[in-house]
Every structure is written in C-alpha cells, then in structure tokens.
PDB file of C-alpha atoms in Angstrom:
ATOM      1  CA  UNK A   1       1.122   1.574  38.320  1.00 52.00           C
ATOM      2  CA  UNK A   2       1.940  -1.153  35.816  1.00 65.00           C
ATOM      3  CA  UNK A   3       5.069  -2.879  35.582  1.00 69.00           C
ATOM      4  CA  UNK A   4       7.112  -1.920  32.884  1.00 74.00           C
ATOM      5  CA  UNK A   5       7.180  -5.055  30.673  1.00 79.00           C
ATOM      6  CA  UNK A   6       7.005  -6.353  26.895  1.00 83.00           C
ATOM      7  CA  UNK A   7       3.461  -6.127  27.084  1.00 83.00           C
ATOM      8  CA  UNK A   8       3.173  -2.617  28.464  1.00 83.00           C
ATOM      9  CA  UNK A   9       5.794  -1.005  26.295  1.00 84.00           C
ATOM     10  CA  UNK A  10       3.974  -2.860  23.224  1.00 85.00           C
ATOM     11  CA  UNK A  11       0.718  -1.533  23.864  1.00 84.00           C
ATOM     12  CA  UNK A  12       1.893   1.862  24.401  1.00 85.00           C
ATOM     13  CA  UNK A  13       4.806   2.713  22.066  1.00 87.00           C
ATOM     14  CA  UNK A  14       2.428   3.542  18.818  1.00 88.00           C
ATOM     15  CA  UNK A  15       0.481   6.004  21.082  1.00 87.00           C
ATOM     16  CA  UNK A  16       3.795   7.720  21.494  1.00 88.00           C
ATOM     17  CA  UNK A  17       4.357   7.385  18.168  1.00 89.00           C
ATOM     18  CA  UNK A  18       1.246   8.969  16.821  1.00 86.00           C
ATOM     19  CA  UNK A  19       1.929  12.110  18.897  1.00 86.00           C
ATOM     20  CA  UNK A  20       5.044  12.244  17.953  1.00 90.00           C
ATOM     21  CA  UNK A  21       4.550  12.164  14.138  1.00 89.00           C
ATOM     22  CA  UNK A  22       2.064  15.087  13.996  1.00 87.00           C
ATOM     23  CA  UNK A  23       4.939  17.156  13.357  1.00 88.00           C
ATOM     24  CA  UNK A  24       4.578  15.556   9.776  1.00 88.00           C
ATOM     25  CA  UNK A  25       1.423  17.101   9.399  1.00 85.00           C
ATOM     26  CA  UNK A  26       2.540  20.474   8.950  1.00 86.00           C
ATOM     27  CA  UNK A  27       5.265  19.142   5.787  1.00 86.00           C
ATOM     28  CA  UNK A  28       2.635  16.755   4.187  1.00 86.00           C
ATOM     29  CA  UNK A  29      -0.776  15.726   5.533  1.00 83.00           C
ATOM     30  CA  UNK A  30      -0.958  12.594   3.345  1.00 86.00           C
ATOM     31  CA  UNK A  31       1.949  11.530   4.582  1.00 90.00           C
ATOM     32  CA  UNK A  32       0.473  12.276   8.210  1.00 88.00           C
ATOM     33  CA  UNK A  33      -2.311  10.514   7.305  1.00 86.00           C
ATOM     34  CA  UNK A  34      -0.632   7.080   5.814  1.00 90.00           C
ATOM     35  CA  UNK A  35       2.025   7.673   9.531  1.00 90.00           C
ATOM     36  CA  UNK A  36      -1.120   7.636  11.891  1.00 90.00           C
ATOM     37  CA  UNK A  37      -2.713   4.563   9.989  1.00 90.00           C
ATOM     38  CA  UNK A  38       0.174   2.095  10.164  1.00 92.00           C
ATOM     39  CA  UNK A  39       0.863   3.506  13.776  1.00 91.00           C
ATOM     40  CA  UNK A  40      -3.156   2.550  14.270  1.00 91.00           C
ATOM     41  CA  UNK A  41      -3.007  -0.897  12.684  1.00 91.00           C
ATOM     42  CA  UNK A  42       0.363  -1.715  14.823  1.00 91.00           C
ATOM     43  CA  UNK A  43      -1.765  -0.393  18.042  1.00 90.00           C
ATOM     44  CA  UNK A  44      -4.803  -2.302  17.678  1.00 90.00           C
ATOM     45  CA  UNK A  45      -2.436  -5.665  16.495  1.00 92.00           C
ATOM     46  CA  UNK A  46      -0.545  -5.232  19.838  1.00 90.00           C
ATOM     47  CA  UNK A  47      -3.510  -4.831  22.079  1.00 89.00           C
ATOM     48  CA  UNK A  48      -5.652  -7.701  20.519  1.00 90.00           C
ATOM     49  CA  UNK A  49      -1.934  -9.970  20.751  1.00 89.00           C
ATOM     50  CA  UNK A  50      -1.762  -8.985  24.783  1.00 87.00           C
ATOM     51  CA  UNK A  51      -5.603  -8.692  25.484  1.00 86.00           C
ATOM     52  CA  UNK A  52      -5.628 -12.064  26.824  1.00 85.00           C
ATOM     53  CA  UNK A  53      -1.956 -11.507  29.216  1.00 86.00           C
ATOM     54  CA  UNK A  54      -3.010  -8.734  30.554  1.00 84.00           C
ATOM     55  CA  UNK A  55      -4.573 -10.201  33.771  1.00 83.00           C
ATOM     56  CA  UNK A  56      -4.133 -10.143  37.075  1.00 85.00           C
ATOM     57  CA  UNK A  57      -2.579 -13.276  37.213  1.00 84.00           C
ATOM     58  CA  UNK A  58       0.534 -11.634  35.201  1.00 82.00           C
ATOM     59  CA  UNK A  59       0.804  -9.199  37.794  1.00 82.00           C
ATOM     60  CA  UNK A  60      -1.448  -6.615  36.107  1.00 82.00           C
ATOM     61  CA  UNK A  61      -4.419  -4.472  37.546  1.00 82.00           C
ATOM     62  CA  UNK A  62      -7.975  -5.331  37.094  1.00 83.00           C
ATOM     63  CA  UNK A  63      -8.734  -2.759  35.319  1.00 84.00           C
ATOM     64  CA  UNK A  64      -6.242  -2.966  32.501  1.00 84.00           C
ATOM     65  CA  UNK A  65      -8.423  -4.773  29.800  1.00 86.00           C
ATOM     66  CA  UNK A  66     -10.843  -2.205  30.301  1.00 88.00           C
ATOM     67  CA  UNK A  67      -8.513   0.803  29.872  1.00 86.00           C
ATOM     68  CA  UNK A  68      -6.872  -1.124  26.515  1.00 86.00           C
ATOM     69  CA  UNK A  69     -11.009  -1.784  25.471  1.00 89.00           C
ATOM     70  CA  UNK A  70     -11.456   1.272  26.453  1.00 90.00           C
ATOM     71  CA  UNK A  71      -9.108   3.129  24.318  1.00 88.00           C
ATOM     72  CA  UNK A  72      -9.670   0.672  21.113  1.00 90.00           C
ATOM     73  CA  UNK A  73     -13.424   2.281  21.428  1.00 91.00           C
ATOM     74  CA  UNK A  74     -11.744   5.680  21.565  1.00 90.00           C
ATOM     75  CA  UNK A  75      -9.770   5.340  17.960  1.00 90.00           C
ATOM     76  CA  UNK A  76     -12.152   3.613  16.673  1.00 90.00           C
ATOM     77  CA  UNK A  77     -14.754   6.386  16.923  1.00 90.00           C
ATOM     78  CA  UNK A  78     -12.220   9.120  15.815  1.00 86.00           C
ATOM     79  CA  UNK A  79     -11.126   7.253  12.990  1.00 87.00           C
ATOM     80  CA  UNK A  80     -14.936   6.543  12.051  1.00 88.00           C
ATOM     81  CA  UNK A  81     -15.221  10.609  12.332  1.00 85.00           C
ATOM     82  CA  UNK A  82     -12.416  10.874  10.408  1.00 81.00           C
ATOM     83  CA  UNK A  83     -13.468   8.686   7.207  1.00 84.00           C
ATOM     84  CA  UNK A  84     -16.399  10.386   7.357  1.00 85.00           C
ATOM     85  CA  UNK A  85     -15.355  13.805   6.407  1.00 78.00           C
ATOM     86  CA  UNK A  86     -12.878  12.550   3.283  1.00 77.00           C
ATOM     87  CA  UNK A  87     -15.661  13.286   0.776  1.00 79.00           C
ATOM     88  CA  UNK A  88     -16.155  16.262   2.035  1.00 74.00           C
ATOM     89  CA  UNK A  89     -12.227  17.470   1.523  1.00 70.00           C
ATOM     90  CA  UNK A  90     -12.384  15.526  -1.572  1.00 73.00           C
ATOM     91  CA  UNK A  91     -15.238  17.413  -3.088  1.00 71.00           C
ATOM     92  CA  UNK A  92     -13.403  20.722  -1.707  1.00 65.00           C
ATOM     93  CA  UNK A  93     -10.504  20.221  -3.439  1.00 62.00           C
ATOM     94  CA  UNK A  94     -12.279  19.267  -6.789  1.00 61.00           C
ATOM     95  CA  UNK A  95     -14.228  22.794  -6.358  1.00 58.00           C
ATOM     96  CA  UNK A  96     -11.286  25.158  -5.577  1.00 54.00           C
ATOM     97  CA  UNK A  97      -9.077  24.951  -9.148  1.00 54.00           C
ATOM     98  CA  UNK A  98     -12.664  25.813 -10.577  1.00 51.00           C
ATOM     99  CA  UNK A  99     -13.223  28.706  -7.876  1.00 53.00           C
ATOM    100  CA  UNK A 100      -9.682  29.743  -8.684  1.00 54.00           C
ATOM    101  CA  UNK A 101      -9.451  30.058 -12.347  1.00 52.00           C
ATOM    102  CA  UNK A 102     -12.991  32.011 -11.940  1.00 52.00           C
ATOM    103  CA  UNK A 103     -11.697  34.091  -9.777  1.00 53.00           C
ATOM    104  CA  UNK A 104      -8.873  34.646 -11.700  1.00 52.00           C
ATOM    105  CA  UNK A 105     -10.821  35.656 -14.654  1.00 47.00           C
ATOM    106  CA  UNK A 106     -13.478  38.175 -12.838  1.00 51.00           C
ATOM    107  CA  UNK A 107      -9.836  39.654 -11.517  1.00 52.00           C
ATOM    108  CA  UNK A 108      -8.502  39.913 -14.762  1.00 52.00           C
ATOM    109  CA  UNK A 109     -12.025  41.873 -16.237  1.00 51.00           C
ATOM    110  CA  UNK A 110     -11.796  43.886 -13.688  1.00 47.00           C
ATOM    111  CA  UNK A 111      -9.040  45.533 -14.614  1.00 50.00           C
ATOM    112  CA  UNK A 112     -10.064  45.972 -17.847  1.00 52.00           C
ATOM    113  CA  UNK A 113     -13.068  47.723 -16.919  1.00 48.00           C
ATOM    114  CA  UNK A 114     -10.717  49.878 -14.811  1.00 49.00           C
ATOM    115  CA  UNK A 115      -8.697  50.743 -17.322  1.00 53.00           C
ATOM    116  CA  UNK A 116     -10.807  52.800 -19.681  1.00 54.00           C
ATOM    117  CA  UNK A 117     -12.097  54.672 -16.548  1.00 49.00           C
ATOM    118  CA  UNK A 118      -8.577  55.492 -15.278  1.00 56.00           C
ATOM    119  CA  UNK A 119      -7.403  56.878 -18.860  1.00 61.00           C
ATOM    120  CA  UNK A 120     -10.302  59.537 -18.999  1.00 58.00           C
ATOM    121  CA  UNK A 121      -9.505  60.452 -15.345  1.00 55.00           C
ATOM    122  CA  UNK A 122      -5.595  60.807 -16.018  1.00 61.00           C
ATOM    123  CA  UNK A 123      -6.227  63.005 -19.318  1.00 63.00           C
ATOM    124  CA  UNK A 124      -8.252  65.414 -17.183  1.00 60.00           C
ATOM    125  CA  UNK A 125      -5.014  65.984 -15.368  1.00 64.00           C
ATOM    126  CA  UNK A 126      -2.350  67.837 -16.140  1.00 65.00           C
ATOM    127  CA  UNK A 127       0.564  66.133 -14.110  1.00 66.00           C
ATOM    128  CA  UNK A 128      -0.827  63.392 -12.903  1.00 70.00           C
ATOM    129  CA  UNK A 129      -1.590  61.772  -9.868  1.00 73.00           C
ATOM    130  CA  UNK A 130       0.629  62.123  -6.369  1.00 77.00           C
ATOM    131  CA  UNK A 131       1.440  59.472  -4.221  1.00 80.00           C
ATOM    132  CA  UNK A 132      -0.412  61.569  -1.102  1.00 79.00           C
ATOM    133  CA  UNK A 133      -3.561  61.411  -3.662  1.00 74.00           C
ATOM    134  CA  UNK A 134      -3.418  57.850  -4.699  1.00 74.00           C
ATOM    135  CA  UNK A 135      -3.579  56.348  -0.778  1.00 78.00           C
ATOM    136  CA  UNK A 136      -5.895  59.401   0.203  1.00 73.00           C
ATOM    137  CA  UNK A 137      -8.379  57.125  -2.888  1.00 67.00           C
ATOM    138  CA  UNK A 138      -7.145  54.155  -1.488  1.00 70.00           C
ATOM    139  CA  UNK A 139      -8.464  54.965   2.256  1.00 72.00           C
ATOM    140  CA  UNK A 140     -11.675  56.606   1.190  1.00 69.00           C
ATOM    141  CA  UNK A 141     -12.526  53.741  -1.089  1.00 62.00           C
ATOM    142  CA  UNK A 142     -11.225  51.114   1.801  1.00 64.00           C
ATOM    143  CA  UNK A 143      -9.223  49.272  -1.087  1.00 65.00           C
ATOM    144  CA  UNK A 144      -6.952  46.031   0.600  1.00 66.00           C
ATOM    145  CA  UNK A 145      -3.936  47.908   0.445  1.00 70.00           C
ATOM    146  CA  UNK A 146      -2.008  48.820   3.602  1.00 77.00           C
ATOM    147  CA  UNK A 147       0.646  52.013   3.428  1.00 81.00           C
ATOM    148  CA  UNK A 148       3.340  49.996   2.433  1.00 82.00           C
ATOM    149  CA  UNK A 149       1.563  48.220   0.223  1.00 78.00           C
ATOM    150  CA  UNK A 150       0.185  51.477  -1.365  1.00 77.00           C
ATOM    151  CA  UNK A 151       3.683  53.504  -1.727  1.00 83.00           C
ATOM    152  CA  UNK A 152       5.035  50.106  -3.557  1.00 82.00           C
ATOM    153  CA  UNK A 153       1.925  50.308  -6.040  1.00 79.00           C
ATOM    154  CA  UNK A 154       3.073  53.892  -6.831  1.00 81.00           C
ATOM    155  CA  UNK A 155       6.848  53.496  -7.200  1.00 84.00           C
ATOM    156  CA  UNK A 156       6.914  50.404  -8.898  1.00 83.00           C
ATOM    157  CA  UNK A 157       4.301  52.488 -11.536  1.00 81.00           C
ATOM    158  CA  UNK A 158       6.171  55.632 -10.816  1.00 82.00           C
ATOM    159  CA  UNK A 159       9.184  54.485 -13.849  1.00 82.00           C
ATOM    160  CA  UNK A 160      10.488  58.372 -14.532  1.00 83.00           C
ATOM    161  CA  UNK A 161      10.596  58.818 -10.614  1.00 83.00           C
ATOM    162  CA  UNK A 162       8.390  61.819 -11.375  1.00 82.00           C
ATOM    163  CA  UNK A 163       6.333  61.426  -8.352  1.00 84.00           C
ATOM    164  CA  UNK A 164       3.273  61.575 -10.535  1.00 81.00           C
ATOM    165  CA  UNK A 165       0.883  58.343 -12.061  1.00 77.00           C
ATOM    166  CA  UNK A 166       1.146  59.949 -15.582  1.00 75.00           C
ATOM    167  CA  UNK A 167      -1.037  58.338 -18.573  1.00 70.00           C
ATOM    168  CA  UNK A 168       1.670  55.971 -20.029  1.00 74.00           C
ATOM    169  CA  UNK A 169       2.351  54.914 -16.486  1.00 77.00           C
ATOM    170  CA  UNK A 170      -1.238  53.659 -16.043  1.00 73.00           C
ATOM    171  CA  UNK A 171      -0.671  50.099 -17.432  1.00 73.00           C
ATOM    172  CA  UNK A 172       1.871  49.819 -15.225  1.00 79.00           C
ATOM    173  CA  UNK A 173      -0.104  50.704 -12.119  1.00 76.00           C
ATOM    174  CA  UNK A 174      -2.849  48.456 -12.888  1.00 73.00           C
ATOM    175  CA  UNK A 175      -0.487  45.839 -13.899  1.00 75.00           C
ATOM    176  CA  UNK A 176       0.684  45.891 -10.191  1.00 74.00           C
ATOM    177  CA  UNK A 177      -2.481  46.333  -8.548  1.00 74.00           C
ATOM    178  CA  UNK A 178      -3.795  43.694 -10.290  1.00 71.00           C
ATOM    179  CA  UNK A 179      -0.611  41.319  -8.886  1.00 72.00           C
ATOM    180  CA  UNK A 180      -0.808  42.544  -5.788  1.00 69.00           C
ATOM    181  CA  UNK A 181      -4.761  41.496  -5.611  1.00 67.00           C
ATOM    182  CA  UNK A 182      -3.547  38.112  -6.503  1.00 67.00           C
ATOM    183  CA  UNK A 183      -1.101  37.897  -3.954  1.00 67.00           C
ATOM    184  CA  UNK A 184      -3.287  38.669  -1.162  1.00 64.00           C
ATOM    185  CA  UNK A 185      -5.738  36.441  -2.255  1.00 63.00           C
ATOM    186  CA  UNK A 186      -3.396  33.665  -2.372  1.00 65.00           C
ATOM    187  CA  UNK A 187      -2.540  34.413   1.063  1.00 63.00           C
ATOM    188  CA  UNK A 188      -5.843  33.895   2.376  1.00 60.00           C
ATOM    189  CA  UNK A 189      -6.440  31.105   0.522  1.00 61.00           C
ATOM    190  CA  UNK A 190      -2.997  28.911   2.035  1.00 61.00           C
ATOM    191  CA  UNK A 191      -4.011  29.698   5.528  1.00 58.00           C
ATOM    192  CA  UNK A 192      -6.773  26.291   5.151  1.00 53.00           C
ATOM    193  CA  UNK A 193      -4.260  24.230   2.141  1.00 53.00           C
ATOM    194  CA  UNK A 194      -2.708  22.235   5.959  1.00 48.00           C
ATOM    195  CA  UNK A 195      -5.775  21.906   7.653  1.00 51.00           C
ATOM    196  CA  UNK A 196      -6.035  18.385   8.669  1.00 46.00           C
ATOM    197  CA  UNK A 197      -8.026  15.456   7.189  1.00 44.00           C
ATOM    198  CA  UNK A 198      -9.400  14.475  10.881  1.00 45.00           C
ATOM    199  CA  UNK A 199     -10.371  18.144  11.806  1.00 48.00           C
ATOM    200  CA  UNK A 200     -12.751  18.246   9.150  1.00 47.00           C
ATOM    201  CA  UNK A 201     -14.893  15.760  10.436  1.00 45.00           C
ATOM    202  CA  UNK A 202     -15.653  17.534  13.974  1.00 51.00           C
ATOM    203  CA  UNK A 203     -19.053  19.219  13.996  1.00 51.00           C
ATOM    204  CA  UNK A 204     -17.975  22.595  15.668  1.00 54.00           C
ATOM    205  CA  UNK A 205     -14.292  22.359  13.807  1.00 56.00           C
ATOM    206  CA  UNK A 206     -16.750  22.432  10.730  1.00 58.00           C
ATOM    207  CA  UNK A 207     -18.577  25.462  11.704  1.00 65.00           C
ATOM    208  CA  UNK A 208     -15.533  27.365  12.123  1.00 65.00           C
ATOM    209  CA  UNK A 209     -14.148  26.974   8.823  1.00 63.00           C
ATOM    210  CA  UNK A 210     -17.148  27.658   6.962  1.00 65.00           C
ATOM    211  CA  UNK A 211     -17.057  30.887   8.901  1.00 70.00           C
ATOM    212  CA  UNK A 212     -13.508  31.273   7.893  1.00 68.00           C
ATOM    213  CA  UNK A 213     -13.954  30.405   3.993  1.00 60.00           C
ATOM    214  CA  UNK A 214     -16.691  32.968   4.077  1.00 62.00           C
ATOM    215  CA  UNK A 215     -14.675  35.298   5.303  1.00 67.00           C
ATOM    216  CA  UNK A 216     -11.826  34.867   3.085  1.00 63.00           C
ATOM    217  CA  UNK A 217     -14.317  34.775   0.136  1.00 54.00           C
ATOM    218  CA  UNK A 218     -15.747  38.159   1.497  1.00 64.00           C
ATOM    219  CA  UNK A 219     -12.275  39.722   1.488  1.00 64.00           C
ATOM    220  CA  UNK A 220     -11.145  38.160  -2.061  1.00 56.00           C
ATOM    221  CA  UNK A 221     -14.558  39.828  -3.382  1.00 52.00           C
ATOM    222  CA  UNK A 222     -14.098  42.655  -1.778  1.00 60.00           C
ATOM    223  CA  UNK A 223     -10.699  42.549  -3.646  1.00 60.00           C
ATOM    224  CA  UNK A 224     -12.010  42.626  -6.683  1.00 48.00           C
ATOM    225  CA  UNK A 225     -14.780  44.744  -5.868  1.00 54.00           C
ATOM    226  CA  UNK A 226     -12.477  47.374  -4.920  1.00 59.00           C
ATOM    227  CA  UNK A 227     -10.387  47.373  -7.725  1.00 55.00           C
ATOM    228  CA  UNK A 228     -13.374  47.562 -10.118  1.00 49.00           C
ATOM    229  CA  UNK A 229     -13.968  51.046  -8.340  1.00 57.00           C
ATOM    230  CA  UNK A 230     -10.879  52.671  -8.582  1.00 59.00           C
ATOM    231  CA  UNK A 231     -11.674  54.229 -11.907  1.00 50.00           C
ATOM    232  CA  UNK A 232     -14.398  56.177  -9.863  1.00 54.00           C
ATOM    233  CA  UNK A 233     -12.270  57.077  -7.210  1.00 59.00           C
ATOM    234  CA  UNK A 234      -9.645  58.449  -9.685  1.00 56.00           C
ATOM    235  CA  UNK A 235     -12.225  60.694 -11.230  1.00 54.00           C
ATOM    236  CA  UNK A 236     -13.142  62.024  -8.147  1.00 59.00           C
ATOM    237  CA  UNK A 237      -9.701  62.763  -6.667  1.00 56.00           C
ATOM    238  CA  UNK A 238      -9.228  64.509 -10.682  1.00 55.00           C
ATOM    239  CA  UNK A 239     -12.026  67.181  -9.298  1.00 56.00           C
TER     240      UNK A 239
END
C-alpha cells in the first residue's frame, strides 16, 4: 500500500477521470475523444513532475517508478493504436454519404420498376388484394417486413378502409413500402454511427465490424432486392 499523499492522488486522479468520462462517449465521441486527451496530457505531466519523488526515501515502495513507467508504456501504446486507425474512420465517413445517396437512388428505381408490375397484377383483379394475401406474398417472398410491420403497410394504403389494395391505392402502398425500406435501413446503419475512435484500431475489434457492415449491407440489399420482386409476387398471388 502507498500512502495517500499529493503525489499519489496526482498521479492517479486522471485515471479516474478517464473512466469516468466514457459516459461522454455515448452523447458525442469527439468530445470523448478531446476529454481522454487532456485527461492523458494531465497524466503523463503529473507522473514525469513526481517520477523523481517517488522513491523509497519518501516513504514509497520500490517498485513504484516501475508501475508509473509501466503504465506510461501502457497509454502510450493504446494511444499509438488509436492514431493509427483515424484514417481509417476518416475514409469511412467520406464513403458512407456516397454509399447513402446510392443507395437511396437504387431504392427509389426500385420502386419504379415495381410499379408497372403491380398495376398489371391489380387490373387482373377484381377487388383487389386482402390483407391475409399481401403478408401470405410477404412470407413466401421473405420481404423485411415483420406482422406488424406488414398490417401497417396495408392500412396506411388501405384509405377507403375497404380491406382491399385496390389500383388507385397502389401508389400509396408503394409509397409506404418504399419508407418503410428506408427506415429499416437507417436502423442498421446507426447501430456503428457511436462506435468508438480507439475500437477501430484493435485487430480482432476490426474483424468484427467488417463482419457486421457486411451484414448490414446484405440485409439493406436484400431490402431492395425484395422490394424489386414484389411485382412478381403480386402476379402470382393474382392466379
């Protein structure tokens, strides 16, 4: 144990102090980042102030420079990792308004293709389609919609409560499947907006998001692969 002194309680209050301000990360990670650095710089100032009082002749173990060496070696090597993956968030976040607005634009296509395929199928029917029908398509065809998600599509396209998708309804429907493609692409895409400017330099913490924006990119694809095929499943369900 080390007696409790100036020195001591120098040393170690920006350690506390860095733990303590992660909260900030999850509000702003800039301002996480610029918190950690000035707690860094007033951690390394104290211990390099006290290096040479911290000897046994003050009463302090024999160990003690090499624990405060010790731990300047630490934060200097996850600082080092941390630089080191900044271009490699800054190039990500150049890339995704670009990814976005493409996305955005095969989304809005696809519903254009749709469209033409949906009108033929509704004109082959004479009232329309059901609600049962439309998330019987939606299952078959394994479109991202979940049951609640499904019966909102319908009645928010479903304007003379008729209980049918009728032909003037259609731009309504695909309107709102359209929106609702967006918003559960949006939704994957916030889960990695607060990752953390240190994480990203950690070999394995790599790995795992580039497993994780594949997978995201697979279901916002999918998305819009779906969507593009619910003109077919229409005409089916019309037979």
């Amino acid at each position: 144990l080390l007696p409790l002194d100036r020195r001591v309680l120098a040393c170690s209050v920006p350690l506390v102090g860095q733990h303590l301000v992660v909260l900030v990360k999850y509000h702003s990670v800039p301002a996480y980042a610029v918190c950690e650095l000035c707690l860094e710089v007033l951690f390394e100032w104290e211990i390099f102030a006290n290096l040479a009082d911290l000897s046994v002749k003050n009463g302090y173990d024999i160990t003690i420079r090499g624990i405060a060496l010790s731990m300047l070696f630490a934060h200097w090597c996850y600082w080092t990792a941390s630089f080191v993956g900044i271009p490699g968030l800054i190039a990500q976040k150049r890339r995704a308004p670009l990814e976005s607005r493409s996305t955005s634009l095969k989304r809005s296509s696809v519903v254009l293709n749709v469209q033409g395929s949906m009108k033929r199928c509704l004109e082959s029917t004479n009232n329309g389609m059901d609600l049962n029908a439309f998330e019987a398509l939606v299952h078959r065809k394994k479109l991202p919609y979940q049951k609640k998600q499904i019966k909102q599509l319908f009645e928010a396209a479903d304007v003379n409560k008729s209980n049918y998708i009728e032909e003037e309804e259609m731009q309504r429907l695909l309107a709102h499947m359209k929106i609702m493609a967006e918003v559960l692409a949006l939704e994957a895409e916030e889960q990695h907006e607060h990752e953390s400017v240190f994480e990203l330099a950690d070999a394995s913490m790599k790995e795992k998001q580039k497993k994780e924006v594949a997978h995201l990119k697979e279901k916002a694809l999918a998305i819009v692969s779906a969507t593009h095929n619910a003109a077919h499943c229409l005409e089916h369900a019309a037979h």
